[in-house]
JSON list of C-alpha atoms and ligand atoms in Angstrom, two decimals:
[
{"chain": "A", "resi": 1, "resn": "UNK", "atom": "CA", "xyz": [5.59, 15.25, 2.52]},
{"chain": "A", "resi": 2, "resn": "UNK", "atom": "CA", "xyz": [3.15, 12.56, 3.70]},
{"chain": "A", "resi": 3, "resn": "UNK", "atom": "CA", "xyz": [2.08, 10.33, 0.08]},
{"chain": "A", "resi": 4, "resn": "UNK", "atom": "CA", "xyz": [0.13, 7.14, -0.50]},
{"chain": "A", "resi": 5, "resn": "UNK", "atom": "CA", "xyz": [1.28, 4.47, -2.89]},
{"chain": "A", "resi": 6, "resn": "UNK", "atom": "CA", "xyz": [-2.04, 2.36, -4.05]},
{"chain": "A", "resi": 7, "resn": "UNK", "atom": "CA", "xyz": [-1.50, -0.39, -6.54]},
{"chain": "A", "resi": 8, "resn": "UNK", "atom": "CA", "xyz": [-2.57, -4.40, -7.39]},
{"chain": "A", "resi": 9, "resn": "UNK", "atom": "CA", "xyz": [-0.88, -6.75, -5.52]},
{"chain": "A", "resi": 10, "resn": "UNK", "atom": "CA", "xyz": [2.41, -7.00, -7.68]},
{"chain": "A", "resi": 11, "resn": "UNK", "atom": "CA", "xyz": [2.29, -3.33, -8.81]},
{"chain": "A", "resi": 12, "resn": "UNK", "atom": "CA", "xyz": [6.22, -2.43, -7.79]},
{"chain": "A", "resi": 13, "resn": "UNK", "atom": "CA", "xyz": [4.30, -0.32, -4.48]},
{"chain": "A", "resi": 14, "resn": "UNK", "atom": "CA", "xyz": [6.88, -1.71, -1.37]},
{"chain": "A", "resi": 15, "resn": "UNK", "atom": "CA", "xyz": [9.70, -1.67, -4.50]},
{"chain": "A", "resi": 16, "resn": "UNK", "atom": "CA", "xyz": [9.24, 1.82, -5.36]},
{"chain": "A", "resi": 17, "resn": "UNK", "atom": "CA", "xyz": [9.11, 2.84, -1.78]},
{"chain": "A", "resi": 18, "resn": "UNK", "atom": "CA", "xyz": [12.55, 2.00, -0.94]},
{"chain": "A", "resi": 19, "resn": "UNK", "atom": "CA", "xyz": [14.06, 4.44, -3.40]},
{"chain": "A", "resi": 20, "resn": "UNK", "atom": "CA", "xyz": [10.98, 7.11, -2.60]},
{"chain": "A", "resi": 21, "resn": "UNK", "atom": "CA", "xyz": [11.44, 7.44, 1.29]},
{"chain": "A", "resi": 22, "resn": "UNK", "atom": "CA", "xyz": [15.47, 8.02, 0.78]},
{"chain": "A", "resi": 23, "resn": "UNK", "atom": "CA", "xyz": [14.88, 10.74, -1.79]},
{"chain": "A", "resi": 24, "resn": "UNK", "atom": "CA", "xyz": [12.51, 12.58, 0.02]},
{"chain": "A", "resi": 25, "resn": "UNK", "atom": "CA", "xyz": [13.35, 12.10, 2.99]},
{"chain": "A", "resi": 26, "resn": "UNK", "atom": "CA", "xyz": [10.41, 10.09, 4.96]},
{"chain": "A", "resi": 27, "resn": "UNK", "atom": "CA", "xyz": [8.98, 7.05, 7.06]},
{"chain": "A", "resi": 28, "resn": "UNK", "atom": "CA", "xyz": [8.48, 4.31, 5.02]},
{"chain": "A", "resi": 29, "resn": "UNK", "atom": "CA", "xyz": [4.93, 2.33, 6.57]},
{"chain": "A", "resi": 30, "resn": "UNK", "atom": "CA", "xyz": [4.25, -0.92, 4.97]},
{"chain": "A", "resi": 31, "resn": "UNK", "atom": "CA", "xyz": [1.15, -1.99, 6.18]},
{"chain": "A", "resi": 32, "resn": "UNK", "atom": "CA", "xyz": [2.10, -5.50, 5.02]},
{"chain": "A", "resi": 33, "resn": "UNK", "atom": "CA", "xyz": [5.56, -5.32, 6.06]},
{"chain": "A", "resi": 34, "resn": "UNK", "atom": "CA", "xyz": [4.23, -4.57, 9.74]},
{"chain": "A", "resi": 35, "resn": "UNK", "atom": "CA", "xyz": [1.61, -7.63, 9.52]},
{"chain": "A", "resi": 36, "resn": "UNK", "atom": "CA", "xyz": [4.70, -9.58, 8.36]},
{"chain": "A", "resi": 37, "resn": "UNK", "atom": "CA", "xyz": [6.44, -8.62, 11.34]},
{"chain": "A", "resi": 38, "resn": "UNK", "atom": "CA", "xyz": [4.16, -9.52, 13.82]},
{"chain": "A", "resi": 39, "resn": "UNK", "atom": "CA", "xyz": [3.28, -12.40, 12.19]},
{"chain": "A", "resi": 40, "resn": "UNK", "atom": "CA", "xyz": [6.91, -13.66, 12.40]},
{"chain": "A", "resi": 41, "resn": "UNK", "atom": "CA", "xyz": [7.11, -12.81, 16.43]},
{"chain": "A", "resi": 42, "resn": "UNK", "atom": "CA", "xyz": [4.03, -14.23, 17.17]},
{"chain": "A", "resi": 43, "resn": "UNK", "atom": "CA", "xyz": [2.02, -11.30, 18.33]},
{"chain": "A", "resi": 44, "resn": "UNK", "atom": "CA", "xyz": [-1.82, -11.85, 18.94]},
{"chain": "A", "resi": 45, "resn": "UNK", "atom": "CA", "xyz": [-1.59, -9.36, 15.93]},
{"chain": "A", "resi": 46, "resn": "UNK", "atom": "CA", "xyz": [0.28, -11.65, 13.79]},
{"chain": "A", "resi": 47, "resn": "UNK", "atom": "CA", "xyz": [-1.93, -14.64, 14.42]},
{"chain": "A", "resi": 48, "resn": "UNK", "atom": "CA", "xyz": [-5.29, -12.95, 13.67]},
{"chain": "A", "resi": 49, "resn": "UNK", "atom": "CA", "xyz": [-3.48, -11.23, 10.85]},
{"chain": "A", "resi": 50, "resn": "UNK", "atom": "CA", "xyz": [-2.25, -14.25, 9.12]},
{"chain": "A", "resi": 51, "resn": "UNK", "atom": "CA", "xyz": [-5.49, -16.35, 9.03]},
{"chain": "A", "resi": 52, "resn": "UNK", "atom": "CA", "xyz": [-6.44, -13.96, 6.07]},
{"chain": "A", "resi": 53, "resn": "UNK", "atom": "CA", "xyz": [-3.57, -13.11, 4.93]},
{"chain": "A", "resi": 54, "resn": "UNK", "atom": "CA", "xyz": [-2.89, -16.68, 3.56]},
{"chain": "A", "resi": 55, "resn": "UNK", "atom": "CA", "xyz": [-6.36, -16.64, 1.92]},
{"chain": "A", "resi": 56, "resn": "UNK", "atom": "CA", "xyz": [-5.25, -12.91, 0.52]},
{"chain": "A", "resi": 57, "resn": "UNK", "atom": "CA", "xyz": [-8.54, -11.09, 2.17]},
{"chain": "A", "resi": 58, "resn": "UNK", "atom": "CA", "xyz": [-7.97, -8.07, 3.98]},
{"chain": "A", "resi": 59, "resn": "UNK", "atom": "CA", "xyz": [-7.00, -8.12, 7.43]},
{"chain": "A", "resi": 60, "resn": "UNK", "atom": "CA", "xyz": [-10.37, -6.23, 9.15]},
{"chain": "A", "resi": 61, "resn": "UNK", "atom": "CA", "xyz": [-10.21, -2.59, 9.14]},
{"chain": "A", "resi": 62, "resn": "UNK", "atom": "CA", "xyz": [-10.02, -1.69, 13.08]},
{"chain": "A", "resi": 63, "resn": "UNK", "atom": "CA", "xyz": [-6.84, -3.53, 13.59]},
{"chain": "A", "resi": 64, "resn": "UNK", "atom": "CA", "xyz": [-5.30, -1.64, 10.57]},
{"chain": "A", "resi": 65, "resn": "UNK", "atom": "CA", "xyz": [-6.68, 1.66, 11.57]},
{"chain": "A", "resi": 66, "resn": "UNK", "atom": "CA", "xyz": [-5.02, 0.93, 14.76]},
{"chain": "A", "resi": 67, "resn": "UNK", "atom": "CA", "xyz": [-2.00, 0.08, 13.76]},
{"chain": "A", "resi": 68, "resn": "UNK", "atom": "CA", "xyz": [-1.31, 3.32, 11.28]},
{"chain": "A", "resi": 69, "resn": "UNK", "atom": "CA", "xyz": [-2.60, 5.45, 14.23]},
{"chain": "A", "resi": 70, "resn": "UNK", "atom": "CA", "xyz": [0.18, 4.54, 16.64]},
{"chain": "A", "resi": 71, "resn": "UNK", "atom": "CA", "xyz": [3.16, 4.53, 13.46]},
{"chain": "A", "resi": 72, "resn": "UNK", "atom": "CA", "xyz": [2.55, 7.75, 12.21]},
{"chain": "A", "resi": 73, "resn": "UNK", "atom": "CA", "xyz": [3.08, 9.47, 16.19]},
{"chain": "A", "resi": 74, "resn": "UNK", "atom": "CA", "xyz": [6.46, 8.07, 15.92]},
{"chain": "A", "resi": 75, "resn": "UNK", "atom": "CA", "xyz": [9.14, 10.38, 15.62]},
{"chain": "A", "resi": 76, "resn": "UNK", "atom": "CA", "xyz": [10.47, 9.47, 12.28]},
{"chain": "A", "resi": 77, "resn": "UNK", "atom": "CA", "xyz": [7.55, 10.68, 10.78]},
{"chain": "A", "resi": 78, "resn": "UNK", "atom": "CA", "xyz": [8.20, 14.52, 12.08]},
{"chain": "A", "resi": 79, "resn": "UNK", "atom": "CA", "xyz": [9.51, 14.74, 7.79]},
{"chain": "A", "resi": 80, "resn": "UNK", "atom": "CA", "xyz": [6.19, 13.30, 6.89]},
{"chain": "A", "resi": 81, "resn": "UNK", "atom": "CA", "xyz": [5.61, 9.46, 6.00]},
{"chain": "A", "resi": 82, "resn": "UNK", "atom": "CA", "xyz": [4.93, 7.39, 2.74]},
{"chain": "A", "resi": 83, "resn": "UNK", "atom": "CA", "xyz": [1.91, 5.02, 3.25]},
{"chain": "A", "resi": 84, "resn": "UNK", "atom": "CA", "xyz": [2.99, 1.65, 0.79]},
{"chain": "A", "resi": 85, "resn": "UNK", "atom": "CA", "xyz": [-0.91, -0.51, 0.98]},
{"chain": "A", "resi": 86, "resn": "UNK", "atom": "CA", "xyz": [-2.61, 1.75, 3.13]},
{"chain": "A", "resi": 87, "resn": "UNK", "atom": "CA", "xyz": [-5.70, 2.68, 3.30]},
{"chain": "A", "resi": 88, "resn": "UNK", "atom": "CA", "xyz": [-7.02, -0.68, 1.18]},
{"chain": "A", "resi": 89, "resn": "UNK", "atom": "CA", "xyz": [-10.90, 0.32, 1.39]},
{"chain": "A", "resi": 90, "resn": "UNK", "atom": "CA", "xyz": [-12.88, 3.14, 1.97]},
{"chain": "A", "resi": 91, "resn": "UNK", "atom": "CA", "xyz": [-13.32, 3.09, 5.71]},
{"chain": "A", "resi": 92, "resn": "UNK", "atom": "CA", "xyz": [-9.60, 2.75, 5.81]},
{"chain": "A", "resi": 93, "resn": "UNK", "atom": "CA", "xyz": [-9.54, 6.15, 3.74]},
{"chain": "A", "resi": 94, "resn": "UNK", "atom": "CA", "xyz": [-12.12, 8.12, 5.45]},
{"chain": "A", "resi": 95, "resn": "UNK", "atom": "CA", "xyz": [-10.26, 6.86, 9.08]},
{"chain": "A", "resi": 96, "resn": "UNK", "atom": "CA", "xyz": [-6.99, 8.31, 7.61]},
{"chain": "A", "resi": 97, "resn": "UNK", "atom": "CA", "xyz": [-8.57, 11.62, 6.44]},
{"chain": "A", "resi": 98, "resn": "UNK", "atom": "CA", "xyz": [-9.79, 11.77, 10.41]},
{"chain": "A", "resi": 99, "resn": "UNK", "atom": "CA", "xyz": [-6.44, 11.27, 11.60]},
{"chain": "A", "resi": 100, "resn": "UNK", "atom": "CA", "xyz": [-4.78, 13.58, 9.32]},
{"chain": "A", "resi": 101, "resn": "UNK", "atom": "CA", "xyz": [-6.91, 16.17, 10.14]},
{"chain": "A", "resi": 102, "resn": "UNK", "atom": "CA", "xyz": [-6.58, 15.87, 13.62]},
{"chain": "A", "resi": 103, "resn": "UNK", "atom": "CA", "xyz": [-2.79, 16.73, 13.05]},
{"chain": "A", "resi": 104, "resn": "UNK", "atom": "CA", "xyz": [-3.29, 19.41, 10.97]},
{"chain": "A", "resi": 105, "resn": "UNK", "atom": "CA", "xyz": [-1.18, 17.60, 8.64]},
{"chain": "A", "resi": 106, "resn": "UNK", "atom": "CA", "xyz": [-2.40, 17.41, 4.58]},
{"chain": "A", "resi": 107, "resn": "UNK", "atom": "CA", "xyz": [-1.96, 14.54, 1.99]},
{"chain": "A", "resi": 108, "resn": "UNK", "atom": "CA", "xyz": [0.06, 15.72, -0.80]},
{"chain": "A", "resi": 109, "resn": "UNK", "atom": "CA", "xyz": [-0.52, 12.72, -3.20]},
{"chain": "A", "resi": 110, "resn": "UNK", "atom": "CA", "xyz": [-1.79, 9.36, -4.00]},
{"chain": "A", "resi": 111, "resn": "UNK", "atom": "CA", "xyz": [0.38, 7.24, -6.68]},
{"chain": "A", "resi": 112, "resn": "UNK", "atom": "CA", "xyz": [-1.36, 4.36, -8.64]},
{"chain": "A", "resi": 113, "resn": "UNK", "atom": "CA", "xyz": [1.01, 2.09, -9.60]},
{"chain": "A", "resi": 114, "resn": "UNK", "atom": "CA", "xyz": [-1.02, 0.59, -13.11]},
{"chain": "A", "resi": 115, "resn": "UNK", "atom": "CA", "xyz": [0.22, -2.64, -13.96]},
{"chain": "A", "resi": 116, "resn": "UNK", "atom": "CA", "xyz": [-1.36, -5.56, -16.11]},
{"chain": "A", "resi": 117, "resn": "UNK", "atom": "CA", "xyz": [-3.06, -8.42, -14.22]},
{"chain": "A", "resi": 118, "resn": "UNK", "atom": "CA", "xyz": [-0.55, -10.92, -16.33]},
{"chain": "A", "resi": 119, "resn": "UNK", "atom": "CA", "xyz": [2.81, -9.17, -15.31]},
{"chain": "A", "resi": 120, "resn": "UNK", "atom": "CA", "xyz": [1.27, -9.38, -11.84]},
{"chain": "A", "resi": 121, "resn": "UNK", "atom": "CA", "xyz": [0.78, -12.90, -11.90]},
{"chain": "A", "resi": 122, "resn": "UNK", "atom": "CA", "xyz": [4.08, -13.46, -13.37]},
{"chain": "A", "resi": 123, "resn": "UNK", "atom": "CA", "xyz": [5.70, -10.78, -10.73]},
{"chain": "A", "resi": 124, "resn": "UNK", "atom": "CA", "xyz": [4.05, -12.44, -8.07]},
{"chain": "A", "resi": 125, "resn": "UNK", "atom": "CA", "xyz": [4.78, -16.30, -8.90]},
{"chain": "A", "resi": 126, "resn": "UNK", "atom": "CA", "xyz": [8.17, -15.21, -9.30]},
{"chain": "A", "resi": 127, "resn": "UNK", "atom": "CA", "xyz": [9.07, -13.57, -5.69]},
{"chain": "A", "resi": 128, "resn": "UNK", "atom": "CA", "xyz": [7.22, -16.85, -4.07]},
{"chain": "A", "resi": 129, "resn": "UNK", "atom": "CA", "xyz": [5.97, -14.81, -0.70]},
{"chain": "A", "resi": 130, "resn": "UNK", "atom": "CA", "xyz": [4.19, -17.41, 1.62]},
{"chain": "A", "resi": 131, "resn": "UNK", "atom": "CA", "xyz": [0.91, -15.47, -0.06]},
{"chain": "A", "resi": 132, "resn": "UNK", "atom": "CA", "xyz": [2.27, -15.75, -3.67]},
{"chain": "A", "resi": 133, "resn": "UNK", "atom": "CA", "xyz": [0.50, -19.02, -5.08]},
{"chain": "A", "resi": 134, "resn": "UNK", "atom": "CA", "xyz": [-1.72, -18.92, -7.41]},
{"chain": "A", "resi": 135, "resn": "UNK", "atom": "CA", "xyz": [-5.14, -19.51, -5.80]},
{"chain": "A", "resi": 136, "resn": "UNK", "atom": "CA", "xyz": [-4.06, -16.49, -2.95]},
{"chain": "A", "resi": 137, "resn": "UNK", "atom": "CA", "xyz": [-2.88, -14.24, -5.83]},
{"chain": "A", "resi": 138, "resn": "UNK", "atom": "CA", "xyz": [-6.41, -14.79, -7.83]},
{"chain": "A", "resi": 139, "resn": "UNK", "atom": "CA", "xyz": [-8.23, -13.85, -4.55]},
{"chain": "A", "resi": 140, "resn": "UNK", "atom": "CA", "xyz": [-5.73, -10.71, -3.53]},
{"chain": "A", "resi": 141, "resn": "UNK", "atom": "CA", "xyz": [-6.53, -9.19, -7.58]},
{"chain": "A", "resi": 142, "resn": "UNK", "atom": "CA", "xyz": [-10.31, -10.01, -6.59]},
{"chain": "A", "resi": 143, "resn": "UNK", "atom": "CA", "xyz": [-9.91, -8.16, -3.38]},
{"chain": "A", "resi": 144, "resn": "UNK", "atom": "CA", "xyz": [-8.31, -5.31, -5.14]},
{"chain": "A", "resi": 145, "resn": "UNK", "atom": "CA", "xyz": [-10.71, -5.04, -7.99]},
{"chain": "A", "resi": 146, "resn": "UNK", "atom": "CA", "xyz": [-13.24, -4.63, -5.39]},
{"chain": "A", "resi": 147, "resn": "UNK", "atom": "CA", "xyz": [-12.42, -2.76, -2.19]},
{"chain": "A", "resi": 148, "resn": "UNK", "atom": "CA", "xyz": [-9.11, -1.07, -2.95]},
{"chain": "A", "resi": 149, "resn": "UNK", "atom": "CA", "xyz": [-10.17, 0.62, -6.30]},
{"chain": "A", "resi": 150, "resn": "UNK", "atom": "CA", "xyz": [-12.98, 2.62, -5.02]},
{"chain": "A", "resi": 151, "resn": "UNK", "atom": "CA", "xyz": [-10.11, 4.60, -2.42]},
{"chain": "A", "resi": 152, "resn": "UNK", "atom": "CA", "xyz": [-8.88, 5.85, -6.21]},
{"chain": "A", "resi": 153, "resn": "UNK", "atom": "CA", "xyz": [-12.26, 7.47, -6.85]},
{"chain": "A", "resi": 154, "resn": "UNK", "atom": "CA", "xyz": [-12.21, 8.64, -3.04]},
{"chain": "A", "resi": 155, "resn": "UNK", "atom": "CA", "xyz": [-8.87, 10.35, -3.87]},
{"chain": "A", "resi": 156, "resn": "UNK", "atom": "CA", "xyz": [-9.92, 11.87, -7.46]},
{"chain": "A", "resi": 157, "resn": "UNK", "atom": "CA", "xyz": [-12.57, 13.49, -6.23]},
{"chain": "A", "resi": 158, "resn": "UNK", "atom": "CA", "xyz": [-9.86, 15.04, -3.86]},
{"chain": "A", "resi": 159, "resn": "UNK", "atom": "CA", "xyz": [-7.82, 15.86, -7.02]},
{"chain": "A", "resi": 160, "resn": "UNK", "atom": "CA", "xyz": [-4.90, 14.09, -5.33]},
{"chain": "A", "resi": 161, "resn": "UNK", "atom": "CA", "xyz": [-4.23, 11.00, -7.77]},
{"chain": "A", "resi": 162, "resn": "UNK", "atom": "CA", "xyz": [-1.02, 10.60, -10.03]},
{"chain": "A", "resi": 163, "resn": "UNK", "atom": "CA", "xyz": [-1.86, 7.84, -12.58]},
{"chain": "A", "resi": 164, "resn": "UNK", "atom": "CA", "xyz": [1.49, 6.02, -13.44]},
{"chain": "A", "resi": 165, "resn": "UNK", "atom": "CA", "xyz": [2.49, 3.50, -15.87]},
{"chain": "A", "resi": 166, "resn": "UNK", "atom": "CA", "xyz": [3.77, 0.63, -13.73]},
{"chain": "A", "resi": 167, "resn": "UNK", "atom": "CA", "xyz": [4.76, -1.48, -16.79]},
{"chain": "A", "resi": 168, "resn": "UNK", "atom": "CA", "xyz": [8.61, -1.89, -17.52]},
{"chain": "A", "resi": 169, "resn": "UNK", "atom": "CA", "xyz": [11.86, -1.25, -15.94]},
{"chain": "A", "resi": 170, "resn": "UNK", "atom": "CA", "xyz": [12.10, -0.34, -11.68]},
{"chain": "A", "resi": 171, "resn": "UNK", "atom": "CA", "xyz": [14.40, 2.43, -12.74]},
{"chain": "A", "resi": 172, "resn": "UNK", "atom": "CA", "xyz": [11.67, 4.13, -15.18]},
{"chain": "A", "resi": 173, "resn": "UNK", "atom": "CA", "xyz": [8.69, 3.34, -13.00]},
{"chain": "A", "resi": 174, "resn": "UNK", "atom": "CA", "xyz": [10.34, 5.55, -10.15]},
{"chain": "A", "resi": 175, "resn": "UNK", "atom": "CA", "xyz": [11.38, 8.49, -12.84]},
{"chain": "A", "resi": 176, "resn": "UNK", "atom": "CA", "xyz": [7.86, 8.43, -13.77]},
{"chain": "A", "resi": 177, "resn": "UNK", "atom": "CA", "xyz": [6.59, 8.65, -10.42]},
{"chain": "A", "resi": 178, "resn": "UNK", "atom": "CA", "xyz": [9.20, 11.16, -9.47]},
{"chain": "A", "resi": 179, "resn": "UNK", "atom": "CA", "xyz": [7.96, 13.56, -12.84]},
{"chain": "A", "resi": 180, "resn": "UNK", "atom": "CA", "xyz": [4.41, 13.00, -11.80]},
{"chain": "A", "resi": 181, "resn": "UNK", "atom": "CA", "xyz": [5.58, 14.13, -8.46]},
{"chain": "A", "resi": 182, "resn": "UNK", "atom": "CA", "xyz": [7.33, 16.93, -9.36]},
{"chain": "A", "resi": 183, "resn": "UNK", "atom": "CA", "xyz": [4.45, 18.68, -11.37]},
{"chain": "B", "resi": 201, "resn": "LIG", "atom": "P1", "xyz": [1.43, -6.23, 0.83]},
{"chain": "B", "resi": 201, "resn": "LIG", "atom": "O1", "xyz": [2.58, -6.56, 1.67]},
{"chain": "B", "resi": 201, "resn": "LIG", "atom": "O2", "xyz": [1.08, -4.78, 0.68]},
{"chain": "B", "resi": 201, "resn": "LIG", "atom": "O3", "xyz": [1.75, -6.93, -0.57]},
{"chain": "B", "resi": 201, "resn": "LIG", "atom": "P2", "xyz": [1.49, -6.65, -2.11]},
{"chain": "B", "resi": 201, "resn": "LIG", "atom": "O4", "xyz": [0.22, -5.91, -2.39]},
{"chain": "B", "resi": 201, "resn": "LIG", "atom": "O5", "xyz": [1.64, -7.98, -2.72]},
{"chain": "B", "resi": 201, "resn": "LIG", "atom": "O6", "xyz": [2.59, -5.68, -2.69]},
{"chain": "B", "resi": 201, "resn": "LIG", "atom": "P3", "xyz": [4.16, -5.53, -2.43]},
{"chain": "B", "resi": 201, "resn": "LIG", "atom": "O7", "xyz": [4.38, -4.10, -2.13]},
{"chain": "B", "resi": 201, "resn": "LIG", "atom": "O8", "xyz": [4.69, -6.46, -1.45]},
{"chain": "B", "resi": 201, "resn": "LIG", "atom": "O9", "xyz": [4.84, -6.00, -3.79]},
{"chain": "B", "resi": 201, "resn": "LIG", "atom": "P4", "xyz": [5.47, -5.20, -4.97]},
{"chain": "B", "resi": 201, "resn": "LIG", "atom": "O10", "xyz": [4.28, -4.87, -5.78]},
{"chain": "B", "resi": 201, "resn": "LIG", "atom": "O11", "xyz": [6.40, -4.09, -4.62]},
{"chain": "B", "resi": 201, "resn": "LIG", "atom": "O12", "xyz": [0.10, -7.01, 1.35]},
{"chain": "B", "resi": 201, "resn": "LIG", "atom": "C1", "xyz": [0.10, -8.39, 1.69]},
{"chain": "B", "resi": 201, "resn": "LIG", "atom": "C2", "xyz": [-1.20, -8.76, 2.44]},
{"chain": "B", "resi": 201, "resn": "LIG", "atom": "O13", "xyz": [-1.24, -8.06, 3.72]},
{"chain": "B", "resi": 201, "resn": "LIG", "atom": "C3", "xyz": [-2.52, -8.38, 1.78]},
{"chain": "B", "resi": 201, "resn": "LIG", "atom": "O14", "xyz": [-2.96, -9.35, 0.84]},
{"chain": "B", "resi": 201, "resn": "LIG", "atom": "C4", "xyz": [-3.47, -8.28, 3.01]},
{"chain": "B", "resi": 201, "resn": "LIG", "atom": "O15", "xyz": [-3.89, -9.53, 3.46]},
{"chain": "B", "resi": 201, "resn": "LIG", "atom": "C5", "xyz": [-2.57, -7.69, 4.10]},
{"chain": "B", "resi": 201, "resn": "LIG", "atom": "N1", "xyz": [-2.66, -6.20, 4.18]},
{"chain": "B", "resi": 201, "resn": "LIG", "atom": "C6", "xyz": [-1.63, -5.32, 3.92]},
{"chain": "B", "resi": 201, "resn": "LIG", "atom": "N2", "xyz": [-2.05, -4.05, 4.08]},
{"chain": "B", "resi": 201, "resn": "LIG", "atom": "C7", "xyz": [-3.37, -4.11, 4.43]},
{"chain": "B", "resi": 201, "resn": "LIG", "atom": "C8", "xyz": [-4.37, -3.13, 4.71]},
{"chain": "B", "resi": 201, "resn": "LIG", "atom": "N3", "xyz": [-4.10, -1.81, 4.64]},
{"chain": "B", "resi": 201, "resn": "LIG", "atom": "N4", "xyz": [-5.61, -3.54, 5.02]},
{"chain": "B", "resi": 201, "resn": "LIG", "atom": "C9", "xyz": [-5.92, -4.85, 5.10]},
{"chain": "B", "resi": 201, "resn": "LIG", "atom": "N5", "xyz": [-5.03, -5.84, 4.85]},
{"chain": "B", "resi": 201, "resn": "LIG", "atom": "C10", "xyz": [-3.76, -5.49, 4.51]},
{"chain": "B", "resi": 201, "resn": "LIG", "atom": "O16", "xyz": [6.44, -6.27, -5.66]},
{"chain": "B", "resi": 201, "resn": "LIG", "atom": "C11", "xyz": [6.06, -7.55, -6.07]},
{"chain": "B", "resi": 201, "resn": "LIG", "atom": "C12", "xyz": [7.16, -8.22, -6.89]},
{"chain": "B", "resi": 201, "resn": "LIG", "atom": "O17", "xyz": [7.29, -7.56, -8.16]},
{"chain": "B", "resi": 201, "resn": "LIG", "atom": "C13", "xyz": [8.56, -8.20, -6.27]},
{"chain": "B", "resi": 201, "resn": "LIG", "atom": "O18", "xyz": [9.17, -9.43, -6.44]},
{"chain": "B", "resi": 201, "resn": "LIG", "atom": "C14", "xyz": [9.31, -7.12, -7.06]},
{"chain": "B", "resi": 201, "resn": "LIG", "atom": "O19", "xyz": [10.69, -7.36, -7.14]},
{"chain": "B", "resi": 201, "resn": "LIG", "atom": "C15", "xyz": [8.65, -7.23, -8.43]},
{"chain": "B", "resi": 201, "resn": "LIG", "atom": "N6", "xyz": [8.67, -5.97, -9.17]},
{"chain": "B", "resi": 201, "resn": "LIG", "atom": "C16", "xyz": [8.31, -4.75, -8.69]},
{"chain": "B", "resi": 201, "resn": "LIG", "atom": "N7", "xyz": [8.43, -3.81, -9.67]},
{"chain": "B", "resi": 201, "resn": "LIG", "atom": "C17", "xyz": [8.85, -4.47, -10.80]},
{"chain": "B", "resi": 201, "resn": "LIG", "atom": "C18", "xyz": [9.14, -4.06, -12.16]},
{"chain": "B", "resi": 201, "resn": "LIG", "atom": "N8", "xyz": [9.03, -2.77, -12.55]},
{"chain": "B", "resi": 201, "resn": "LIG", "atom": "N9", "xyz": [9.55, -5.01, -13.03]},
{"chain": "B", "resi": 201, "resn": "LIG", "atom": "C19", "xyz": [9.65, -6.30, -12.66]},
{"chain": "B", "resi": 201, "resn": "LIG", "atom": "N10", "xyz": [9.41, -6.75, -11.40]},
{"chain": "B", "resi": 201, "resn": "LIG", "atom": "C20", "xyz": [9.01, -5.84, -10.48]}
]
């Protein structure tokens, strides 16, 4: 099963993954979690990475594309792989379509975690990231608003997107998704 989990910053995506990849079965790929990584050991990576990162832009597009390229050959993703902020923008989308194809492997779904921009905010300020202030947050909804949402109309015109209610409880978020999954 290879799925994509798009949401606002905030929207419960790298939450819900960790109960999605042990039901079914398959590679969890945070794109941020990887930044985060190589952030924290210093990579080259990590230190163009974090430059925007702290101002909550996007990290540019080729060193993403690059990255997701080389995960999803490892073996753990022979079961198929959930994608948790990836792709973020359209030629982020159109470079995973390539890739897929190349594989002969097909997307099954996208999930769009909907959430309101206050419970975001709150959500946010409340886990206290090094990217979770206020003035980062405002410009990571910005960023989202703008380059992430038009990958949903990529996908519906693909027929592959599973609208969710994000509001309320972890535990019904993820039986929602899993319905919507299961349909
Ligand atoms: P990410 O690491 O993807 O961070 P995020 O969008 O903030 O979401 P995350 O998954 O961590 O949080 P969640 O909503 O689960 O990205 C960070 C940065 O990395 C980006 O700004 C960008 O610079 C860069 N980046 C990453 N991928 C990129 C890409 N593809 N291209 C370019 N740049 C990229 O959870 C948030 C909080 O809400 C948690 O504290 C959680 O406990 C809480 N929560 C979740 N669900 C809840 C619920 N139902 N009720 C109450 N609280 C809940």
């Amino acid at each position: 099963m290879i799925l994509i989990l798009v949401g606002a910053p905030g929207g419960g995506k790298g939450t819900q993954a960790e109960q999605l990849k042990t039901k079914y079965g398959i590679a969890h790929i945070s794109t941020g979690d990887m930044l985060r990584a190589n952030v924290k050991e210093g990579t080259e990576l990590g230190k163009e990475a974090n430059e925007y990162m702290q101002k909550g832009e996007l990290v540019p597009d080729d060193l993403i594309i690059r990255m997701i390229e080389a995960r999803i050959q490892v073996d753990d993703c022979g079961n198929g792989f959930l994608l948790d902020g990836f792709p973020r923008s359209l030629p982020q989308a159109e470079a995973l379509d390539a890739m897929l194809e190349k594989q002969s492997l097909e997307l099954d779904a996208v999930v769009n975690l909907k959430v309101d921009e206050e419970e975001l905010v709150r959500r946010l300020l409340g886990r206290g990231r090094a990217d979770d202030n206020e003035e980062t947050i405002r410009n990571r909804l910005k960023v989202f608003n703008e380059q992430t949402s038009p990958v949903l109309g990529y996908y519906s015109k693909q027929d592959k997107v599973k609208d969710i209610d994000g509001m309320g409880s972890i535990d019904d978020v993820y039986d929602r998704v899993i319905k919507a999954l299961s349909e």
